[in-house]
Short mmCIF file of C-alpha atoms in Angstrom, two decimals:
data_model
loop_
_atom_site.label_atom_id
_atom_site.label_comp_id
_atom_site.label_asym_id
_atom_site.label_seq_id
_atom_site.Cartn_x
_atom_site.Cartn_y
_atom_site.Cartn_z
CA MET L 1 -8.41 14.40 14.96
CA THR L 2 -4.10 14.04 15.55
CA ALA L 3 -2.18 11.91 13.17
CA VAL L 4 -1.44 9.43 16.21
CA ASP L 5 -5.37 9.14 16.74
CA ASP L 6 -5.59 8.20 13.02
CA LYS L 7 -2.79 6.22 13.60
CA THR L 8 -4.29 4.27 16.37
CA VAL L 9 -7.43 3.79 14.46
CA VAL L 10 -6.37 2.08 11.74
CA ARG L 11 -4.28 -0.41 14.10
CA GLU L 12 -7.58 -1.18 16.06
CA TYR L 13 -9.13 -1.07 13.00
CA PHE L 14 -7.38 -3.53 11.12
CA ASN L 15 -6.68 -5.73 14.30
CA ALA L 16 -10.60 -6.25 14.51
CA THR L 17 -13.41 -5.61 12.31
CA GLY L 18 -11.26 -4.36 9.56
CA PHE L 19 -9.22 -7.55 9.68
CA ASP L 20 -12.33 -10.43 8.78
CA ARG L 21 -13.71 -7.81 5.80
CA TRP L 22 -9.76 -7.14 3.93
CA ARG L 23 -8.85 -10.67 4.61
CA ARG L 24 -11.72 -11.72 2.49
CA ILE L 25 -11.51 -8.87 0.12
CA TYR L 26 -8.00 -9.96 -0.02
CA GLY L 27 -8.19 -13.80 -0.54
CA ASP L 28 -10.50 -16.12 -3.11
CA GLY L 29 -13.40 -16.63 -0.86
CA GLU L 30 -17.21 -15.33 -1.93
CA VAL L 31 -17.68 -11.81 -0.98
CA ASN L 32 -20.23 -9.45 -2.03
CA LYS L 33 -19.94 -7.19 -5.51
CA VAL L 34 -18.24 -4.23 -3.77
CA GLN L 35 -15.67 -6.12 -1.93
CA LEU L 36 -15.04 -7.91 -5.30
CA ASP L 37 -14.42 -4.64 -7.27
CA ILE L 38 -12.26 -3.61 -4.72
CA ARG L 39 -10.30 -7.18 -4.82
CA THR L 40 -10.35 -6.68 -8.59
CA GLY L 41 -8.76 -3.37 -8.37
CA HIS L 42 -6.03 -4.18 -5.75
CA GLN L 43 -4.71 -7.20 -7.85
CA GLN L 44 -4.47 -4.93 -10.80
CA THR L 45 -2.25 -2.62 -8.72
CA VAL L 46 -0.11 -5.45 -7.25
CA ASP L 47 -0.05 -7.42 -11.28
CA THR L 48 1.12 -3.86 -12.36
CA VAL L 49 4.35 -3.68 -9.65
CA LEU L 50 4.93 -7.34 -10.70
CA SER L 51 4.91 -6.90 -14.38
CA TRP L 52 7.42 -3.56 -13.69
CA LEU L 53 9.80 -5.78 -11.61
CA GLN L 54 9.48 -8.56 -13.68
CA ALA L 55 10.57 -7.01 -16.70
CA ASP L 56 13.41 -5.21 -15.31
CA GLY L 57 14.79 -8.93 -15.39
CA ASN L 58 16.84 -8.63 -11.89
CA LEU L 59 14.26 -9.17 -9.35
CA ALA L 60 16.46 -11.88 -7.99
CA GLN L 61 19.53 -9.44 -7.04
CA LEU L 62 17.08 -7.38 -5.28
CA SER L 63 16.33 -6.60 -1.46
CA VAL L 64 12.73 -5.43 -1.05
CA CYS L 65 10.78 -3.33 1.53
CA ASP L 66 7.02 -4.12 0.89
CA ALA L 67 5.40 -1.37 3.71
CA GLY L 68 2.28 -2.00 4.73
CA CYS L 69 1.99 -5.36 3.50
CA GLY L 70 -1.39 -6.63 4.38
CA VAL L 71 -1.94 -10.49 4.36
CA GLY L 72 1.38 -10.57 1.60
CA SER L 73 -0.69 -10.07 -1.69
CA LEU L 74 2.41 -8.72 -2.92
CA SER L 75 5.22 -9.89 -0.91
CA ILE L 76 5.02 -13.16 -1.76
CA PRO L 77 4.98 -13.28 -5.25
CA LEU L 78 7.81 -10.92 -5.00
CA ALA L 79 9.89 -14.13 -3.20
CA GLU L 80 8.50 -16.21 -5.12
CA ALA L 81 10.08 -14.49 -7.83
CA GLY L 82 13.59 -14.27 -5.82
CA ALA L 83 13.75 -10.70 -4.36
CA THR L 84 15.03 -10.64 -0.74
CA VAL L 85 11.53 -8.97 0.71
CA PHE L 86 11.23 -7.41 4.28
CA ALA L 87 7.17 -6.98 4.60
CA SER L 88 5.76 -5.00 7.93
CA ASP L 89 1.98 -3.72 8.38
CA ILE L 90 1.02 -2.16 11.61
CA SER L 91 -1.92 -4.76 12.05
CA GLU L 92 -0.60 -8.19 13.95
CA LYS L 93 -3.64 -9.86 12.49
CA MET L 94 -2.61 -9.02 9.30
CA VAL L 95 1.29 -9.70 9.56
CA GLY L 96 -0.36 -13.47 11.02
CA GLU L 97 -2.38 -14.02 7.92
CA ALA L 98 0.35 -12.97 5.39
CA LYS L 99 3.11 -15.40 7.50
CA GLU L 100 -0.09 -18.04 7.37
CA ARG L 101 -0.45 -17.56 3.22
CA SER L 102 3.40 -17.16 2.92
CA GLN L 103 3.76 -20.92 4.94
CA ALA L 104 0.93 -22.07 2.11
CA THR L 105 2.69 -21.19 -0.80
CA LEU L 106 6.46 -20.97 0.04
CA GLY L 107 6.94 -23.87 3.33
CA GLN L 108 9.02 -22.75 5.79
CA SER L 109 11.34 -20.26 3.58
CA THR L 110 12.38 -17.31 5.98
CA ASN L 111 11.96 -15.10 3.03
CA PRO L 112 9.83 -12.65 3.42
CA THR L 113 10.97 -11.83 6.74
CA PHE L 114 7.78 -10.10 8.13
CA ALA L 115 7.45 -7.93 11.14
CA VAL L 116 4.72 -5.71 13.07
CA GLN L 117 5.73 -2.32 12.26
CA ASP L 118 4.60 1.05 11.61
CA LEU L 119 5.77 3.23 8.38
CA GLU L 120 7.15 5.51 11.23
CA THR L 121 9.75 2.99 12.80
CA LEU L 122 10.75 1.46 9.44
CA SER L 123 14.68 1.21 9.28
CA GLY L 124 17.36 -0.27 6.94
CA ARG L 125 18.11 0.10 3.23
CA TYR L 126 16.47 -1.46 0.56
CA HIS L 127 17.54 -1.14 -3.45
CA THR L 128 13.34 -0.69 -3.60
CA VAL L 129 11.01 0.46 -1.37
CA ILE L 130 7.26 -0.49 -2.10
CA CYS L 131 4.18 0.94 -0.42
CA LEU L 132 0.73 0.39 -2.05
CA ASP L 133 -2.46 1.32 -0.80
CA VAL L 134 -1.14 2.98 2.70
CA LEU L 135 -1.10 6.69 2.23
CA ILE L 136 -4.90 6.81 2.24
CA HIS L 137 -4.57 6.88 5.78
CA TYR L 138 -2.38 9.81 5.90
CA PRO L 139 -3.46 13.28 5.35
CA GLN L 140 -1.69 15.53 2.79
CA ASP L 141 0.88 17.37 6.04
CA LYS L 142 1.48 13.96 7.11
CA ALA L 143 2.03 11.95 3.76
CA ALA L 144 5.00 14.45 3.21
CA ALA L 145 7.07 13.35 6.22
CA MET L 146 6.05 9.15 5.29
CA ILE L 147 7.39 9.51 1.98
CA SER L 148 10.12 11.25 3.46
CA HIS L 149 11.02 8.12 5.82
CA LEU L 150 10.27 5.78 2.93
CA SER L 151 12.65 7.91 0.87
CA SER L 152 15.45 7.01 3.55
CA LEU L 153 15.08 3.61 3.18
CA ALA L 154 15.09 3.34 -0.56
CA GLU L 155 18.11 3.10 -2.37
CA SER L 156 17.62 3.35 -6.09
CA ARG L 157 13.71 3.24 -6.41
CA LEU L 158 10.41 3.59 -4.62
CA ILE L 159 7.04 2.41 -5.68
CA LEU L 160 3.93 4.16 -4.26
CA SER L 161 0.04 3.97 -4.89
CA PHE L 162 -2.41 6.55 -3.65
CA ALA L 163 -5.85 7.79 -3.80
CA PRO L 164 -5.38 10.77 -6.62
CA LYS L 165 -7.92 13.78 -5.58
CA THR L 166 -9.31 15.14 -8.13
CA LEU L 167 -13.07 16.85 -8.52
CA ALA L 168 -14.76 13.52 -9.71
CA TYR L 169 -13.06 11.42 -7.10
CA SER L 170 -14.02 14.18 -3.75
CA LEU L 171 -17.53 14.22 -4.91
CA LEU L 172 -17.23 10.34 -4.97
CA LYS L 173 -15.72 10.60 -1.81
CA LYS L 174 -18.08 12.78 0.08
CA ILE L 175 -21.47 10.63 -1.23
CA GLY L 176 -19.71 7.80 0.38
CA ASP L 177 -19.12 9.64 4.05
CA PHE L 178 -22.79 9.81 3.87
CA PHE L 179 -23.01 5.99 4.40
CA PRO L 180 -20.83 4.89 7.10
CA GLY L 181 -20.88 1.41 8.34
CA PRO L 182 -19.15 -0.70 11.01
CA SER L 183 -16.58 -1.87 8.24
CA LYS L 184 -15.41 1.73 7.51
CA ALA L 185 -14.02 2.62 10.55
CA THR L 186 -11.25 4.86 9.21
CA ARG L 187 -10.86 8.11 7.31
CA ALA L 188 -9.95 8.21 3.68
CA TYR L 189 -7.01 10.77 2.70
CA LEU L 190 -7.02 12.11 -1.37
CA HIS L 191 -4.29 13.27 -2.55
CA ARG L 192 -3.21 15.82 -5.37
CA GLU L 193 -0.86 14.07 -7.74
CA ALA L 194 1.14 17.02 -8.28
CA ALA L 195 1.51 17.64 -4.72
CA VAL L 196 2.79 13.83 -4.44
CA VAL L 197 5.06 14.56 -7.04
CA LYS L 198 6.71 17.17 -5.57
CA ILE L 199 7.49 15.87 -2.41
CA LEU L 200 9.23 13.18 -4.53
CA GLU L 201 11.04 15.36 -6.78
CA SER L 202 12.29 17.26 -3.64
CA GLN L 203 13.86 13.94 -2.09
CA GLY L 204 16.21 13.67 -5.69
CA TRP L 205 13.48 11.12 -7.42
CA THR L 206 12.74 11.04 -10.96
CA VAL L 207 9.49 9.40 -11.95
CA GLN L 208 9.81 6.81 -14.40
CA ARG L 209 6.66 4.86 -14.60
CA ASN L 210 2.94 5.47 -13.59
CA ALA L 211 -0.29 3.68 -13.89
CA MET L 212 -3.79 4.18 -12.81
CA THR L 213 -6.28 1.51 -11.80
CA LYS L 214 -9.91 2.44 -11.72
CA THR L 215 -12.79 0.53 -11.14
CA SER L 216 -15.95 1.17 -9.81
CA PHE L 217 -15.28 1.29 -5.84
CA TYR L 218 -11.55 1.64 -6.64
CA PHE L 219 -9.54 4.21 -7.36
CA SER L 220 -5.63 4.14 -7.19
CA ARG L 221 -2.56 6.26 -8.82
CA LEU L 222 1.03 4.21 -8.97
CA LEU L 223 4.03 6.11 -9.18
CA GLU L 224 7.59 4.45 -9.88
CA VAL L 225 10.34 6.93 -9.17
CA THR L 226 13.99 6.43 -9.24
CA ARG L 227 17.25 7.88 -8.34
CA GLU L 228 21.25 7.28 -9.16
CA LYS L 229 22.55 5.27 -6.00
CA GLY L 230 24.40 8.15 -3.72
#
């Protein structure tokens, strides 16, 4: 499957069966045990990012790009905290849901600004660029190009999460591949942390903070990298 095919599959999935599934997972309604576990893990990742940015004490002065915003789980609280947020997602339905949730929380505020865009077409410059739980849709060779592009948008900080490629997680993924279902319609790519760090360092970044979120069905390595404005 080519990279273009992967992207098309992701877009179509999150505009169809995947949208209903992940809207429930990222919401607060009743879900099954596996979905609840994934919801918990994803929220832990979001909460970690929020805690990092709030600890710095300057959110109201920051411009933030939330690349792959989903239903706005991170974008909305960032805007609530005073950051100027540009949020995008490849899925039109996801963006529509994010807008509805934003209006329910923030009223008619124009912050965050939401757009339907894939990562490759993002442009602009932001103090901080954040991309959570998106690298899992990119094979390693395409991930390098995507990280490079996100780096070009970030002035001072980049925050990424990815599913780390270890022996245990590779085995878990293989087991999961034996049980396909209608809600599992996209490929899941694992990435070696050392390889991701090497890509980031080649772009002039230095790792400042890292965290690991691990539940029964959700695992994600979170990296915050910074560089001096140049």
